[in-house]
mmCIF file of C-alpha atoms in Angstrom:
data_model
loop_
_atom_site.group_PDB
_atom_site.id
_atom_site.type_symbol
_atom_site.label_atom_id
_atom_site.label_comp_id
_atom_site.label_asym_id
_atom_site.label_seq_id
_atom_site.Cartn_x
_atom_site.Cartn_y
_atom_site.Cartn_z
ATOM 1 C CA GLU A 955 -10.188 -2.442 -18.230
ATOM 2 C CA ALA A 956 -6.751 -1.259 -17.675
ATOM 3 C CA GLY A 957 -5.172 -1.187 -14.108
ATOM 4 C CA VAL A 958 -2.888 1.422 -12.412
ATOM 5 C CA THR A 959 -0.051 1.876 -14.584
ATOM 6 C CA GLN A 960 3.465 3.236 -13.573
ATOM 7 C CA PHE A 961 6.475 4.237 -15.387
ATOM 8 C CA PRO A 962 9.373 3.914 -15.223
ATOM 9 C CA SER A 963 9.321 0.478 -13.449
ATOM 10 C CA HIS A 964 13.074 1.015 -12.268
ATOM 11 C CA SER A 965 15.084 4.190 -12.266
ATOM 12 C CA VAL A 966 18.762 4.433 -11.167
ATOM 13 C CA ILE A 967 20.141 8.060 -10.924
ATOM 14 C CA GLU A 968 22.966 9.851 -9.036
ATOM 15 C CA LYS A 969 22.472 12.051 -6.211
ATOM 16 C CA GLY A 970 21.543 15.555 -7.217
ATOM 17 C CA GLN A 971 19.928 14.479 -10.363
ATOM 18 C CA THR A 972 16.247 14.811 -11.009
ATOM 19 C CA VAL A 973 13.473 12.038 -11.538
ATOM 20 C CA THR A 974 9.893 12.218 -12.622
ATOM 21 C CA LEU A 975 7.624 9.334 -11.938
ATOM 22 C CA ARG A 976 4.338 8.917 -13.715
ATOM 23 C CA CYS A 977 1.344 7.486 -12.690
ATOM 24 C CA ASP A 978 -1.913 6.585 -15.121
ATOM 25 C CA PRO A 979 -4.837 5.651 -12.809
ATOM 26 C CA ILE A 980 -7.889 3.400 -13.548
ATOM 27 C CA SER A 981 -10.171 5.626 -15.663
ATOM 28 C CA GLY A 982 -12.837 7.357 -13.749
ATOM 29 C CA HIS A 983 -11.024 7.081 -10.625
ATOM 30 C CA ASP A 984 -11.150 10.737 -9.134
ATOM 31 C CA ASN A 985 -8.791 9.807 -6.136
ATOM 32 C CA LEU A 986 -5.228 9.318 -6.675
ATOM 33 C CA TYR A 987 -2.575 8.316 -4.014
ATOM 34 C CA TRP A 988 1.288 8.330 -4.018
ATOM 35 C CA TYR A 989 3.101 5.891 -1.468
ATOM 36 C CA ARG A 990 6.396 5.024 -0.699
ATOM 37 C CA ARG A 991 8.027 1.927 0.740
ATOM 38 C CA VAL A 992 11.499 1.845 1.993
ATOM 39 C CA MET A 993 13.070 -1.597 2.324
ATOM 40 C CA GLY A 994 11.423 -3.584 5.005
ATOM 41 C CA LYS A 995 9.274 -0.714 6.281
ATOM 42 C CA GLU A 996 5.620 0.098 6.009
ATOM 43 C CA ILE A 997 3.918 1.405 2.825
ATOM 44 C CA LYS A 998 3.959 5.249 3.807
ATOM 45 C CA PHE A 999 1.421 7.654 2.547
ATOM 46 C CA LEU A 1000 2.799 10.635 0.546
ATOM 47 C CA LEU A 1001 -0.174 12.418 -0.567
ATOM 48 C CA HIS A 1002 -3.746 12.240 -2.168
ATOM 49 C CA PHE A 1003 -5.274 13.863 -5.158
ATOM 50 C CA VAL A 1004 -8.996 14.434 -5.684
ATOM 51 C CA LYS A 1005 -9.169 15.108 -9.387
ATOM 52 C CA GLU A 1006 -6.561 17.878 -9.854
ATOM 53 C CA SER A 1007 -6.585 19.133 -6.243
ATOM 54 C CA LYS A 1008 -4.310 17.899 -3.552
ATOM 55 C CA GLN A 1009 -6.404 16.590 -0.823
ATOM 56 C CA ASP A 1010 -3.745 15.957 1.651
ATOM 57 C CA GLU A 1011 0.020 16.060 1.229
ATOM 58 C CA SER A 1012 0.974 15.691 4.748
ATOM 59 C CA GLY A 1013 3.133 12.756 3.967
ATOM 60 C CA MET A 1014 5.491 14.489 1.598
ATOM 61 C CA PRO A 1015 8.973 14.472 2.960
ATOM 62 C CA ASN A 1016 10.016 17.927 2.032
ATOM 63 C CA ASN A 1017 9.928 20.444 -0.636
ATOM 64 C CA ARG A 1018 12.273 18.514 -3.117
ATOM 65 C CA PHE A 1019 9.193 16.518 -3.694
ATOM 66 C CA LEU A 1020 6.563 17.806 -6.372
ATOM 67 C CA ALA A 1021 3.487 16.114 -7.168
ATOM 68 C CA GLU A 1022 1.000 17.209 -10.162
ATOM 69 C CA ARG A 1023 -2.123 16.015 -11.548
ATOM 70 C CA THR A 1024 -3.016 18.432 -14.392
ATOM 71 C CA GLY A 1025 -6.406 17.902 -15.711
ATOM 72 C CA GLY A 1026 -7.219 15.269 -13.096
ATOM 73 C CA THR A 1027 -5.838 12.475 -15.107
ATOM 74 C CA TYR A 1028 -2.243 11.226 -14.818
ATOM 75 C CA SER A 1029 -0.126 12.245 -12.009
ATOM 76 C CA THR A 1030 3.509 12.983 -11.818
ATOM 77 C CA LEU A 1031 5.999 12.845 -9.072
ATOM 78 C CA LYS A 1032 9.118 14.836 -9.497
ATOM 79 C CA VAL A 1033 12.162 14.611 -7.035
ATOM 80 C CA GLN A 1034 14.683 17.396 -7.527
ATOM 81 C CA PRO A 1035 17.358 16.991 -6.401
ATOM 82 C CA ALA A 1036 17.373 13.624 -5.614
ATOM 83 C CA GLU A 1037 19.013 12.268 -2.357
ATOM 84 C CA LEU A 1038 20.145 8.862 -1.267
ATOM 85 C CA GLU A 1039 17.508 8.547 1.361
ATOM 86 C CA ASP A 1040 14.914 8.952 -1.478
ATOM 87 C CA SER A 1041 15.795 5.382 -2.665
ATOM 88 C CA GLY A 1042 12.798 3.022 -2.322
ATOM 89 C CA VAL A 1043 9.715 2.051 -4.267
ATOM 90 C CA TYR A 1044 6.934 4.247 -5.121
ATOM 91 C CA PHE A 1045 3.683 3.100 -5.505
ATOM 92 C CA CYS A 1046 0.531 4.899 -6.978
ATOM 93 C CA ALA A 1047 -3.272 3.795 -6.141
ATOM 94 C CA SER A 1048 -6.400 5.124 -7.347
ATOM 95 C CA SER A 1049 -10.010 4.636 -5.994
ATOM 96 C CA GLN A 1050 -13.406 5.524 -6.943
ATOM 97 C CA ALA A 1051 -14.537 7.145 -3.594
ATOM 98 C CA ARG A 1052 -12.185 8.019 -0.698
ATOM 99 C CA LYS A 1053 -13.689 6.851 2.546
ATOM 100 C CA GLY A 1054 -13.687 3.140 2.946
ATOM 101 C CA SER A 1055 -12.969 2.521 -0.736
ATOM 102 C CA ILE A 1056 -10.816 -0.018 -2.250
ATOM 103 C CA GLN A 1057 -7.445 1.198 -3.439
ATOM 104 C CA TYR A 1058 -5.897 -0.433 -6.724
ATOM 105 C CA PHE A 1059 -2.183 -0.075 -6.776
ATOM 106 C CA GLY A 1060 0.101 -0.181 -9.604
ATOM 107 C CA ALA A 1061 3.347 -2.087 -9.951
ATOM 108 C CA GLY A 1062 5.411 0.605 -8.404
ATOM 109 C CA THR A 1063 8.780 2.300 -9.530
ATOM 110 C CA ARG A 1064 11.715 1.154 -7.919
ATOM 111 C CA LEU A 1065 14.021 4.367 -7.330
ATOM 112 C CA SER A 1066 17.719 3.787 -6.656
ATOM 113 C CA VAL A 1067 19.761 7.025 -5.886
ATOM 114 C CA LEU A 1068 23.327 6.454 -5.815
ATOM 115 C CA GLY B 413 -2.809 10.039 13.173
ATOM 116 C CA GLU B 414 -3.361 6.531 12.589
ATOM 117 C CA ASN B 415 -0.454 3.893 13.312
ATOM 118 C CA VAL B 416 -0.616 0.336 12.392
ATOM 119 C CA GLU B 417 1.743 -2.303 13.932
ATOM 120 C CA GLN B 418 2.061 -5.677 12.037
ATOM 121 C CA HIS B 419 3.767 -8.824 13.116
ATOM 122 C CA PRO B 420 5.516 -10.928 12.421
ATOM 123 C CA SER B 421 7.796 -9.402 9.799
ATOM 124 C CA THR B 422 8.606 -12.726 8.590
ATOM 125 C CA LEU B 423 6.756 -16.320 8.679
ATOM 126 C CA SER B 424 7.687 -19.522 7.292
ATOM 127 C CA VAL B 425 5.184 -22.489 7.244
ATOM 128 C CA GLN B 426 5.217 -25.874 5.799
ATOM 129 C CA GLU B 427 2.779 -26.406 2.890
ATOM 130 C CA GLY B 428 -0.548 -27.237 4.145
ATOM 131 C CA ASP B 429 -0.275 -25.704 7.698
ATOM 132 C CA SER B 430 -1.929 -22.548 8.782
ATOM 133 C CA ALA B 431 -0.420 -19.081 8.659
ATOM 134 C CA VAL B 432 -1.635 -16.007 10.909
ATOM 135 C CA ILE B 433 -0.594 -12.513 10.636
ATOM 136 C CA LYS B 434 -1.698 -9.752 13.154
ATOM 137 C CA CYS B 435 -1.989 -6.194 13.153
ATOM 138 C CA THR B 436 -3.037 -3.529 15.709
ATOM 139 C CA TYR B 437 -4.090 -0.096 14.938
ATOM 140 C CA SER B 438 -4.478 3.239 17.096
ATOM 141 C CA ASP B 439 -7.103 5.354 15.625
ATOM 142 C CA SER B 440 -10.652 4.139 16.817
ATOM 143 C CA ALA B 441 -12.227 6.155 14.005
ATOM 144 C CA SER B 442 -10.743 3.689 11.522
ATOM 145 C CA ASN B 443 -13.563 1.693 10.026
ATOM 146 C CA TYR B 444 -12.068 -0.302 7.098
ATOM 147 C CA PHE B 445 -9.350 -2.869 7.160
ATOM 148 C CA PRO B 446 -7.961 -4.381 4.014
ATOM 149 C CA TRP B 447 -5.376 -6.715 3.414
ATOM 150 C CA TYR B 448 -2.892 -6.690 0.475
ATOM 151 C CA LYS B 449 -0.671 -9.275 -1.008
ATOM 152 C CA GLN B 450 2.455 -8.290 -2.882
ATOM 153 C CA GLU B 451 4.152 -10.807 -5.151
ATOM 154 C CA LEU B 452 7.619 -10.249 -6.784
ATOM 155 C CA GLY B 453 7.572 -7.495 -9.172
ATOM 156 C CA LYS B 454 4.094 -6.560 -8.819
ATOM 157 C CA GLY B 455 1.943 -4.048 -6.814
ATOM 158 C CA PRO B 456 -0.104 -4.860 -3.896
ATOM 159 C CA GLN B 457 -3.353 -6.689 -4.693
ATOM 160 C CA LEU B 458 -6.366 -6.603 -2.485
ATOM 161 C CA ILE B 459 -7.279 -10.069 -1.199
ATOM 162 C CA ILE B 460 -9.695 -9.523 1.606
ATOM 163 C CA ASP B 461 -11.245 -6.695 3.461
ATOM 164 C CA ILE B 462 -13.460 -6.223 6.525
ATOM 165 C CA ARG B 463 -15.443 -3.280 7.714
ATOM 166 C CA SER B 464 -15.936 -2.267 11.383
ATOM 167 C CA ASN B 465 -19.630 -3.404 11.717
ATOM 168 C CA VAL B 466 -18.250 -7.096 10.985
ATOM 169 C CA GLY B 467 -16.254 -9.356 13.411
ATOM 170 C CA GLU B 468 -15.260 -11.922 10.784
ATOM 171 C CA LYS B 469 -15.208 -12.592 7.105
ATOM 172 C CA LYS B 470 -14.284 -15.463 5.010
ATOM 173 C CA ASP B 471 -13.283 -16.186 1.668
ATOM 174 C CA GLN B 472 -12.179 -19.708 0.722
ATOM 175 C CA ARG B 473 -8.939 -20.335 2.492
ATOM 176 C CA ILE B 474 -8.594 -16.851 3.600
ATOM 177 C CA ALA B 475 -10.260 -15.367 6.862
ATOM 178 C CA VAL B 476 -10.047 -11.936 8.637
ATOM 179 C CA THR B 477 -11.066 -11.260 12.097
ATOM 180 C CA LEU B 478 -11.637 -7.774 13.820
ATOM 181 C CA ASN B 479 -11.757 -6.773 17.416
ATOM 182 C CA LYS B 480 -12.661 -3.208 17.706
ATOM 183 C CA THR B 481 -12.575 -2.961 21.361
ATOM 184 C CA ALA B 482 -9.016 -4.117 21.398
ATOM 185 C CA LYS B 483 -7.798 -2.503 17.958
ATOM 186 C CA HIS B 484 -6.484 -5.580 16.529
ATOM 187 C CA PHE B 485 -7.178 -7.560 13.393
ATOM 188 C CA SER B 486 -5.992 -10.773 11.815
ATOM 189 C CA LEU B 487 -5.284 -12.652 8.555
ATOM 190 C CA HIS B 488 -5.697 -16.441 8.661
ATOM 191 C CA ILE B 489 -4.510 -18.608 5.607
ATOM 192 C CA THR B 490 -5.476 -22.211 5.998
ATOM 193 C CA GLU B 491 -4.076 -25.020 3.941
ATOM 194 C CA THR B 492 -1.145 -22.824 2.733
ATOM 195 C CA GLN B 493 0.240 -23.384 -0.752
ATOM 196 C CA PRO B 494 3.827 -22.437 -2.403
ATOM 197 C CA GLU B 495 1.843 -19.676 -4.313
ATOM 198 C CA ASP B 496 0.701 -18.023 -1.083
ATOM 199 C CA SER B 497 4.555 -17.022 -0.761
ATOM 200 C CA ALA B 498 4.460 -13.151 -0.792
ATOM 201 C CA VAL B 499 4.432 -10.128 1.309
ATOM 202 C CA TYR B 500 1.285 -9.350 2.924
ATOM 203 C CA PHE B 501 0.104 -5.884 4.286
ATOM 204 C CA CYS B 502 -2.508 -4.929 6.484
ATOM 205 C CA ALA B 503 -3.847 -1.351 6.471
ATOM 206 C CA ALA B 504 -6.634 0.710 8.438
ATOM 207 C CA SER B 505 -8.537 3.436 7.230
ATOM 208 C CA ASP B 506 -10.883 6.043 8.132
ATOM 209 C CA ASN B 507 -10.313 8.535 5.433
ATOM 210 C CA ASP B 508 -6.674 7.993 4.357
ATOM 211 C CA MET B 509 -5.056 4.453 4.504
ATOM 212 C CA ARG B 510 -2.303 3.726 6.838
ATOM 213 C CA PHE B 511 -0.399 0.487 6.282
ATOM 214 C CA GLY B 512 1.558 -1.906 8.455
ATOM 215 C CA ALA B 513 5.240 -2.737 7.606
ATOM 216 C CA GLY B 514 4.419 -6.160 5.819
ATOM 217 C CA THR B 515 4.941 -9.950 6.547
ATOM 218 C CA ARG B 516 7.004 -11.963 4.271
ATOM 219 C CA LEU B 517 5.361 -15.281 4.232
ATOM 220 C CA THR B 518 7.100 -18.376 2.807
ATOM 221 C CA VAL B 519 5.507 -21.575 2.197
ATOM 222 C CA LYS B 520 7.868 -24.457 2.100
ATOM 223 C CA PRO B 521 6.786 -27.292 -0.509
#
């Protein structure tokens, strides 16, 4: 069974450009989460999808970030326009249930904004 | 919301020694406490978890303890090996999961 896959693994862009990250969850997992880790800090929650619906987007930093999950399968996270402080590793995770359920993580996308 | 504190941020031990990582949480409603291990170039992988109706759980060289009254839980690794070197994250969850800042464990051969 394929795990959570993320693309690209690494992205280097200039300030002001746009970047789109993609996450393919484990097949059958309705719950999909986006997280971000800035160097040395916690893995910070960004948002949570249940199927195609945004269940909780309280962690999204600002309106430069847009997440979608059309059809309830893969998800994209777009940053437009990117700022220096957006640099970090963006993780996606998926789970079967929400409450008290194991979350399976992808390898992450390392975003560097120069 | 939930706030998870994790200590220490770095830990270096000699091969064969034990390693202990401690976390505290703030939300008494949290009832699921997983530990993740992240190796270089990979995503966090679950290594052990504990639920609030259990005080201790062990899996070979890894054990986790939970004190709900004090709102803290710990990861214990015995007989450490170089391949245990990684960043370890604790987390606490009621509905959504909140993570600690991570502990970089180095096991020296």
